């Protein structure tokens, strides 16, 4: 089963390699990982996607929690969370195919970010399935280069009991 | 100076901790990192943002190049590349402030992804400056939680000489 782990960590040199090393030593392959800054420059937010059974994942969460640089770690369920990813892709285009490619980008609510005589650059966000779909539809034109950010996951506020939301927002007041 | 390193790596358990470890040992703090899959399930695309002088950065690129799991590494200049990041943010909202928050999201071409009685969830992409701006504007309402993907960088096709673009697209044909 897939797990979406949401972490807040202290922004030290080395924290990333500690955490990645923990997963590696247990034979976990990280499917996707993203680290970005938060409002607090000393804190980074990390989303890690891994596949593993319940027991294994519970164990690795325990281990992460023991790391001094890990402030919080949460295992988000797919149903209760939004998962989003950003894709930037350069697709080969000719005078003939260009408008078809732009149309496809529109369907997926993508934006055209750049264009050359030979190609179009598209930027699009979505969940994993949507990103896979647009890649599938664009592939026949020829994908020149692409970059994906890796998934971020965040709990839907509407799925959060009011008490929990209040608690989160109080702790957020302090840390952000 | 900031450097946007774009890597393609073999998708092995351990590659992430190797690369992160290399930066840590040299005292580099990774500002942002994102790893995502590519069309080829055995290859991941990675973007690493670091600050460092030219000589140091050239050295670490050389070291990365020696790692068996690193297929390509490129130091992208800011002018010639698109850099994009995805932000998902939950902002506190009341009946009074909700429409103002939605308006701000519109200005930044963000999307409202969820809503509760007490909050609004916004999803928005942009370069670092734009993401900082929207966070700045939303902060006074109270940010409950947020996740950022970390930057991805990709060379603009219009900045690529035709010969290079052709070479890239030939190698892309083989590997994707």
Short mmCIF file of C-alpha atoms in Angstrom, two decimals, chain A residues 1 6 23 35 44 63 65 92 125 130 137-138 148:
data_model
loop_
_atom_site.label_atom_id
_atom_site.label_comp_id
_atom_site.label_asym_id
_atom_site.label_seq_id
_atom_site.Cartn_x
_atom_site.Cartn_y
_atom_site.Cartn_z
CA UNK A 1 0.00 0.00 0.00
CA UNK A 6 4.15 14.50 5.61
CA UNK A 23 14.60 4.48 4.41
CA UNK A 35 11.39 19.30 0.33
CA UNK A 44 11.35 22.58 5.96
CA UNK A 63 12.18 5.63 13.68
CA UNK A 65 10.05 10.38 14.99
CA UNK A 92 8.17 18.69 -29.91
CA UNK A 125 -0.47 20.52 -11.93
CA UNK A 130 -3.86 13.40 -14.19
CA UNK A 137 -1.41 12.06 -24.44
CA UNK A 138 1.66 14.18 -25.18
CA UNK A 148 8.21 16.62 -12.09
#
